[in-house]
PDB file of C-alpha atoms in Angstrom:
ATOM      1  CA  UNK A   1       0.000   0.000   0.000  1.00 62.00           C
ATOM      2  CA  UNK A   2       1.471   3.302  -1.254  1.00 64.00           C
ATOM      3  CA  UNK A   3       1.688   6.158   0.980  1.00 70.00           C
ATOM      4  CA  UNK A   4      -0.976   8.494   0.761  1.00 72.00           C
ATOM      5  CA  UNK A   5       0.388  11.583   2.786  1.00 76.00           C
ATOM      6  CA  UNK A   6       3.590  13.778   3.139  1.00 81.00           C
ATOM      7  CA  UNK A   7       3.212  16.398   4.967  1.00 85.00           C
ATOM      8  CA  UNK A   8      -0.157  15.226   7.183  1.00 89.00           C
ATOM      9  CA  UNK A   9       1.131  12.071   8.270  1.00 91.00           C
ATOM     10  CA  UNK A  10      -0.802  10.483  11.126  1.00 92.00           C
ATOM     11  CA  UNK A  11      -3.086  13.349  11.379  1.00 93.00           C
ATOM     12  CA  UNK A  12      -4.012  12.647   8.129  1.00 92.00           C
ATOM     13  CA  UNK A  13      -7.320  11.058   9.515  1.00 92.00           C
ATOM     14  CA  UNK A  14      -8.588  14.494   9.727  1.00 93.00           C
ATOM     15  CA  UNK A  15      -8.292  16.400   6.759  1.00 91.00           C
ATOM     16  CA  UNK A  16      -8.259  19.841   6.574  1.00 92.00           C
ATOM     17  CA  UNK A  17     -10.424  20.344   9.969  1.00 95.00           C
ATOM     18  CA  UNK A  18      -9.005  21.797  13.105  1.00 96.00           C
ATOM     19  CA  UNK A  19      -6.760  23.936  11.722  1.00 95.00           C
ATOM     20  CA  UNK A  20      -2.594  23.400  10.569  1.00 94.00           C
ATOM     21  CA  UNK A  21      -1.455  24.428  14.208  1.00 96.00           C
ATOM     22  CA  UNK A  22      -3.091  22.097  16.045  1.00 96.00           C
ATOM     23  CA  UNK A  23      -2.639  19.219  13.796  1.00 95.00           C
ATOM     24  CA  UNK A  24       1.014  19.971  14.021  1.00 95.00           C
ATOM     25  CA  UNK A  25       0.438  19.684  18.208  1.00 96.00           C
ATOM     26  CA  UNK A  26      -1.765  16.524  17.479  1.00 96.00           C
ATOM     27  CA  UNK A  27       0.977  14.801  15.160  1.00 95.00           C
ATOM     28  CA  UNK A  28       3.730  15.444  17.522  1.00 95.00           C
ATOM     29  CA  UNK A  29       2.011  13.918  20.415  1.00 95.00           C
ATOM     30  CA  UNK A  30       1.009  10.908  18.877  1.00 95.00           C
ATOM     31  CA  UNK A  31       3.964   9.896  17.094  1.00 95.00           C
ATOM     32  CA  UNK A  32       5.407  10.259  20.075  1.00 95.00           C
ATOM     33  CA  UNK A  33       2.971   8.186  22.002  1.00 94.00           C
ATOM     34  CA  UNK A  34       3.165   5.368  19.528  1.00 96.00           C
ATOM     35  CA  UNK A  35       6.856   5.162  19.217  1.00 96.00           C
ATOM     36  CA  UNK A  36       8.616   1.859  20.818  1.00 97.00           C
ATOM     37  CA  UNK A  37      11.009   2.930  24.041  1.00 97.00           C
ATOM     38  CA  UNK A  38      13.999   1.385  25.252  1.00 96.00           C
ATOM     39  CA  UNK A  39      13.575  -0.681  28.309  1.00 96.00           C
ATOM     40  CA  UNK A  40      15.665   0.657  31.685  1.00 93.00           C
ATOM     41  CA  UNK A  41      15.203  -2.963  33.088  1.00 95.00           C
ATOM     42  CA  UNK A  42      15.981  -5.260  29.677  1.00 95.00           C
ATOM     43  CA  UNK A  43      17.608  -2.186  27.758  1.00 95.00           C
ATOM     44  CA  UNK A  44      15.566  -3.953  24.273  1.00 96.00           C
ATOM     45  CA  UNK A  45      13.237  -1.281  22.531  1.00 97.00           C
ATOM     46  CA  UNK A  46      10.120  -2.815  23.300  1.00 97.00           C
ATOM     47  CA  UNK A  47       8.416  -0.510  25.684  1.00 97.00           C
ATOM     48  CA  UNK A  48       4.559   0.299  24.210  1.00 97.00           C
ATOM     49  CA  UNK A  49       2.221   2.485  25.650  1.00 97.00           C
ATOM     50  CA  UNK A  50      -1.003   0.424  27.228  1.00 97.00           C
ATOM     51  CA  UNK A  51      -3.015   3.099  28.576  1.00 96.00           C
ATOM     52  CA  UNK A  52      -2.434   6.963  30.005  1.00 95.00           C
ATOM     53  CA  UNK A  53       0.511   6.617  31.655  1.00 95.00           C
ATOM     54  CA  UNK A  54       1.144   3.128  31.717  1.00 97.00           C
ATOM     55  CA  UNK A  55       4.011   1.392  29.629  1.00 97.00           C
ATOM     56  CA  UNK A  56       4.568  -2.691  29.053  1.00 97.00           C
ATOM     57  CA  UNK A  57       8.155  -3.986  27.963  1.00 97.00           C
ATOM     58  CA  UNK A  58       7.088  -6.893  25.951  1.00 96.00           C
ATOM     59  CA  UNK A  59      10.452  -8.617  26.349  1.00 96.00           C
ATOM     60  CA  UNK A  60      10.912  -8.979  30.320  1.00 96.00           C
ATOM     61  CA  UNK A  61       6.969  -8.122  30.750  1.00 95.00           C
ATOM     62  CA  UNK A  62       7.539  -5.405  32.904  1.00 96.00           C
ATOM     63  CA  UNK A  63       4.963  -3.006  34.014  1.00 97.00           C
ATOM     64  CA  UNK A  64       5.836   0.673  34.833  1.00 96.00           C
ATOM     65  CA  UNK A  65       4.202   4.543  35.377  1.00 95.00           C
ATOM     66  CA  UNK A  66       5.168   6.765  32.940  1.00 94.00           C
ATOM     67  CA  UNK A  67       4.170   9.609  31.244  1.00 95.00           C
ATOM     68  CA  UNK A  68       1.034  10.123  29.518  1.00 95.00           C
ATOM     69  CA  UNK A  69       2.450  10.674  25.932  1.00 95.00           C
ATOM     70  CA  UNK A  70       6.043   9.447  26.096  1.00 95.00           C
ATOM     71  CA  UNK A  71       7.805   7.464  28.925  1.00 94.00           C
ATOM     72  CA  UNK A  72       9.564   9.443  30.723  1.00 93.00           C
ATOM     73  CA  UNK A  73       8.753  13.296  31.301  1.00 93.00           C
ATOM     74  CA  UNK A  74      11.189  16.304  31.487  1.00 92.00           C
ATOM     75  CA  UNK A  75       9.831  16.309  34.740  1.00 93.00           C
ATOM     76  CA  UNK A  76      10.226  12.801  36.660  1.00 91.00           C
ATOM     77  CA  UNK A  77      14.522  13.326  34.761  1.00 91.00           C
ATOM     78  CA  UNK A  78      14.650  16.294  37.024  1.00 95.00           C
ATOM     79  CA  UNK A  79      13.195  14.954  40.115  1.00 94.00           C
ATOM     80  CA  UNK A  80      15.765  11.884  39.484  1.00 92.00           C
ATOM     81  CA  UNK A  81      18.816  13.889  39.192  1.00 95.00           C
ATOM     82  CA  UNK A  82      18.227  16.031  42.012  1.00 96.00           C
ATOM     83  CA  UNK A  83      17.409  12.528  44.169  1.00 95.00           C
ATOM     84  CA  UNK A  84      20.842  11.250  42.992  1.00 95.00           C
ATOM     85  CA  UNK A  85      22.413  14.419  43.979  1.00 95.00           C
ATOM     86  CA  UNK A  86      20.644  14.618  47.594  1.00 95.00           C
ATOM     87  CA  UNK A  87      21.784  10.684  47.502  1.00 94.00           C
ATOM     88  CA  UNK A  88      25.678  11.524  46.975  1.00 93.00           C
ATOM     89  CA  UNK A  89      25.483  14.515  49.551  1.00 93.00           C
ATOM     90  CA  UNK A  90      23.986  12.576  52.590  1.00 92.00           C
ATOM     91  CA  UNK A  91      26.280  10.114  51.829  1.00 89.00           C
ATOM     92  CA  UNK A  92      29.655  12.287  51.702  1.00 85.00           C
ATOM     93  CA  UNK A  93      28.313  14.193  55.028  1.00 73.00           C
TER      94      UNK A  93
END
């Protein structure tokens, strides 16, 4: 089956309603929601999206809490590194 759109892509389903801006937002969101991620338990790229926020590895059939759109948010990174780094301080004083 050829492809049928360039520049619409997966938002393609819904033609020239809702205007170009937010079928750019739409598009981004769920290609990346769709996208396979790599696994932090396995490390295989085979982490799907289930349902809002939760994420199954299909090789080591792990379960884990994730985003809602991609699995892991600019948010939960910073709130690691700065638990690593309150980690390395108690543990030097």
């Amino acid at each position: 089956m050829g492809k049928r759109t360039k520049k619409a892509g997966i938002t393609g389903k819904f033609g020239t309603r809702y205007g170009s801006s937010l079928r750019k937002v739409i598009k981004k969101i769920e290609i990346s929601q769709h996208a396979k991620y790599e696994c932090p338990f396995c490390g295989k790229n085979t982490v799907k999206r289930k349902c809002v926020g939760i994420w199954d590895c299909r090789a080591c059939r792990k379960r884990m809490a994730g985003g809602a759109y991609v699995l892991s948010t600019p948010a939960a990174a910073d709130v690691r590194t700065t638990l690593t780094r309150v980690k390395r301080n108690a543990q030097i004083a």
